[in-house]
CSV table of C-alpha atoms in Angstrom, one decimal:
chain,number,residue,atom,x,y,z
V,170,UNK,CA,0.0,0.3,-0.1
V,171,UNK,CA,1.1,3.4,-0.2
V,172,UNK,CA,0.7,6.4,1.3
V,173,UNK,CA,-2.3,7.8,-0.5
V,174,UNK,CA,-3.7,4.5,0.0
V,175,UNK,CA,-5.0,4.9,3.5
V,176,UNK,CA,-6.1,7.2,5.9
V,177,UNK,CA,-5.5,5.8,9.9
V,178,UNK,CA,-6.7,8.1,12.7
V,179,UNK,CA,-6.9,6.8,16.5
V,180,UNK,CA,-8.8,8.7,19.5
V,181,UNK,CA,-8.9,7.7,23.0
V,182,UNK,CA,-12.6,8.0,23.8
V,183,UNK,CA,-13.1,8.1,27.7
V,184,UNK,CA,-16.2,5.6,27.2
V,185,UNK,CA,-16.9,1.6,28.3
V,186,UNK,CA,-16.0,-0.7,25.1
V,187,UNK,CA,-19.4,-1.8,25.3
V,188,UNK,CA,-21.0,2.6,24.6
V,189,UNK,CA,-18.7,3.0,22.0
V,190,UNK,CA,-19.6,-0.1,20.7
V,191,UNK,CA,-23.2,0.7,20.8
V,192,UNK,CA,-22.6,4.8,19.1
V,193,UNK,CA,-20.1,2.3,16.5
V,194,UNK,CA,-22.6,0.4,15.5
V,195,UNK,CA,-26.1,0.5,15.9
V,196,UNK,CA,-27.5,2.9,12.4
V,197,UNK,CA,-28.8,5.3,14.6
V,198,UNK,CA,-26.5,6.6,16.8
V,199,UNK,CA,-23.4,6.7,14.0
V,200,UNK,CA,-25.6,8.8,11.8
V,201,UNK,CA,-26.7,10.9,15.1
V,202,UNK,CA,-22.8,12.3,15.2
V,203,UNK,CA,-21.3,11.3,11.7
V,204,UNK,CA,-24.6,13.7,10.2
V,205,UNK,CA,-26.3,10.5,8.0
V,206,UNK,CA,-29.7,9.2,8.1
V,207,UNK,CA,-29.7,5.4,7.3
V,208,UNK,CA,-33.1,3.5,5.7
V,209,UNK,CA,-31.9,0.3,7.9
V,210,UNK,CA,-29.3,-1.5,10.3
V,211,UNK,CA,-25.9,-1.9,10.1
V,212,UNK,CA,-26.2,-6.1,9.3
V,213,UNK,CA,-23.3,-8.1,7.6
V,214,UNK,CA,-24.5,-8.5,3.7
V,215,UNK,CA,-26.8,-5.6,3.7
V,216,UNK,CA,-26.6,-2.8,2.2
V,217,UNK,CA,-27.7,0.4,2.6
V,218,UNK,CA,-28.8,4.3,2.4
V,219,UNK,CA,-28.0,7.2,3.7
V,220,UNK,CA,-29.2,10.6,3.5
V,221,UNK,CA,-26.5,13.5,4.9
V,222,UNK,CA,-28.0,15.5,8.1
V,223,UNK,CA,-25.9,17.6,9.5
V,224,UNK,CA,-24.4,16.1,12.9
V,225,UNK,CA,-25.8,16.9,16.2
V,226,UNK,CA,-23.1,17.5,17.9
V,227,UNK,CA,-21.1,20.1,17.0
V,228,UNK,CA,-22.9,23.2,15.3
V,229,UNK,CA,-20.2,24.1,13.2
V,230,UNK,CA,-19.1,21.4,11.3
V,231,UNK,CA,-23.7,20.4,10.8
V,232,UNK,CA,-22.7,24.1,8.8
V,233,UNK,CA,-20.3,22.7,6.4
V,234,UNK,CA,-23.0,19.3,6.5
V,235,UNK,CA,-25.7,21.7,5.6
V,236,UNK,CA,-24.9,22.7,1.9
V,237,UNK,CA,-25.2,18.1,1.3
V,238,UNK,CA,-28.1,18.0,3.7
V,239,UNK,CA,-30.2,15.0,1.5
V,240,UNK,CA,-28.0,14.1,-0.7
V,241,UNK,CA,-28.7,10.1,-0.7
V,242,UNK,CA,-25.1,7.6,-0.8
V,243,UNK,CA,-24.9,4.0,0.1
V,244,UNK,CA,-22.4,1.7,2.2
V,245,UNK,CA,-22.1,-2.1,1.9
V,246,UNK,CA,-21.5,-3.6,4.9
V,247,UNK,CA,-18.9,-5.9,4.8
V,248,UNK,CA,-18.4,-6.5,8.7
V,249,UNK,CA,-19.8,-6.9,12.0
V,250,UNK,CA,-17.8,-8.2,14.7
V,251,UNK,CA,-19.4,-7.3,18.0
V,252,UNK,CA,-17.8,-5.4,20.1
V,253,UNK,CA,-14.4,-5.2,18.6
V,254,UNK,CA,-14.9,-4.6,14.3
V,255,UNK,CA,-17.3,-3.3,12.1
V,256,UNK,CA,-16.6,-2.4,8.8
V,257,UNK,CA,-18.1,-1.2,5.3
V,258,UNK,CA,-17.4,-0.6,1.7
V,259,UNK,CA,-18.4,3.2,0.2
V,260,UNK,CA,-17.5,5.4,-2.6
V,261,UNK,CA,-15.4,7.8,-1.4
V,262,UNK,CA,-16.2,11.6,-1.7
V,263,UNK,CA,-18.8,10.8,-4.2
V,264,UNK,CA,-20.5,14.5,-4.0
V,265,UNK,CA,-21.8,15.1,-7.1
V,266,UNK,CA,-25.2,14.1,-8.0
V,267,UNK,CA,-24.5,13.8,-12.0
V,268,UNK,CA,-22.1,11.9,-11.8
V,269,UNK,CA,-23.4,8.1,-12.0
V,270,UNK,CA,-19.9,6.0,-9.3
V,271,UNK,CA,-21.6,2.7,-9.3
V,272,UNK,CA,-18.4,1.7,-11.3
V,273,UNK,CA,-16.0,2.9,-9.9
V,274,UNK,CA,-13.9,1.2,-7.0
V,275,UNK,CA,-15.2,1.5,-3.9
V,276,UNK,CA,-12.9,1.8,-0.1
V,277,UNK,CA,-13.0,-0.2,3.1
V,278,UNK,CA,-13.9,1.8,6.3
V,279,UNK,CA,-12.9,-0.1,9.6
V,280,UNK,CA,-13.5,0.9,13.1
V,281,UNK,CA,-11.9,-1.2,15.4
V,282,UNK,CA,-12.2,-0.9,19.0
V,283,UNK,CA,-9.6,-1.9,22.1
V,284,UNK,CA,-10.3,-1.5,25.3
V,285,UNK,CA,-8.3,0.9,27.2
V,286,UNK,CA,-7.3,1.8,31.0
V,287,UNK,CA,-9.4,4.7,31.1
V,288,UNK,CA,-12.2,4.0,28.3
V,289,UNK,CA,-11.5,3.2,24.7
V,290,UNK,CA,-9.3,3.8,21.8
V,291,UNK,CA,-11.4,3.8,18.3
V,292,UNK,CA,-8.8,3.5,15.3
V,293,UNK,CA,-11.1,4.4,12.3
V,294,UNK,CA,-8.7,3.3,8.9
V,295,UNK,CA,-10.4,4.0,5.0
V,296,UNK,CA,-8.0,2.3,2.4
V,297,UNK,CA,-8.1,1.8,-1.3
V,298,UNK,CA,-8.0,4.9,-2.8
V,299,UNK,CA,-5.0,3.5,-5.4
V,300,UNK,CA,-7.9,2.5,-6.8
V,301,UNK,CA,-9.7,4.5,-7.6
V,302,UNK,CA,-9.4,6.6,-10.7
V,303,UNK,CA,-6.6,8.8,-11.1
V,304,UNK,CA,-8.7,12.3,-12.1
V,305,UNK,CA,-10.2,11.7,-8.4
V,306,UNK,CA,-8.0,10.5,-6.1
V,307,UNK,CA,-6.7,13.1,-5.0
V,308,UNK,CA,-9.6,14.7,-3.8
V,309,UNK,CA,-11.2,12.0,-2.4
V,310,UNK,CA,-8.1,11.5,-0.5
V,311,UNK,CA,-7.7,15.0,1.1
V,312,UNK,CA,-10.8,15.3,1.8
V,313,UNK,CA,-11.6,12.1,3.4
V,314,UNK,CA,-8.7,12.4,5.1
V,315,UNK,CA,-10.4,16.2,7.0
V,316,UNK,CA,-13.4,14.2,7.3
V,317,UNK,CA,-12.2,11.7,9.9
V,318,UNK,CA,-10.5,13.9,11.1
V,319,UNK,CA,-13.9,15.8,12.2
V,320,UNK,CA,-15.8,12.4,13.0
V,321,UNK,CA,-12.7,11.4,15.1
V,322,UNK,CA,-14.3,14.5,17.2
V,323,UNK,CA,-17.8,14.3,16.6
V,324,UNK,CA,-17.4,10.7,18.1
V,325,UNK,CA,-15.8,12.0,21.1
V,326,UNK,CA,-18.1,14.7,21.2
V,327,UNK,CA,-21.3,12.3,20.8
V,328,UNK,CA,-20.3,10.4,23.7
V,329,UNK,CA,-19.0,13.6,26.0
V,330,UNK,CA,-22.8,14.9,26.1
V,331,UNK,CA,-24.5,11.5,27.1
V,332,UNK,CA,-27.6,11.0,25.5
V,333,UNK,CA,-28.2,14.9,24.9
V,334,UNK,CA,-28.0,14.3,21.4
V,335,UNK,CA,-30.5,11.4,20.8
C-alpha cells in the first residue's frame, strides 16, 4: 500500500467499550454523530442508503454538512464483530449528483475498538484510494483525510454528551 492508499485516525474515548461499540455499530447512533440517516440497521452483507443530515453534536461541522443535506449515498456493510470491528465499503467523496460512481472501486472503512485503562481506543481506517480513478483520487483522499479528523472529534463529543443528542 502506498501513502496515498490509506487514511488512519486513532482517538482515545472516555467511554466504556460497550458504549463506544453502540455508537459505532447502531445505525441510528452512528448517524447522529456522523451526520447521516440510514434506511436500516447495520447488518453484515446488507446494502444501505444513507442521506446526509447534519450532525447533532457540533454546530460548526453541521454548518459544513448543511449544503449536502439530503444527498444520498450507499454503503455495503462488510463486517460486524461485536465489541471489536465494524466495516463497510462506500464510494468516497461521491458528492456530485450528476456523476454515477457505481462503476468505480469502493474504499473499505473499518472501525476497530480496544479497551484502554480509562476508556476505549477507536481506530478508523479507510483504505483503497489507489484503486480510484486517477482524476478523483487525490481530491477524495484529501477530503476524507480531513473528514475522518472531524468524525473522530464528533464521536468523542457525542459520547461526552451522553444521551443529550438522541
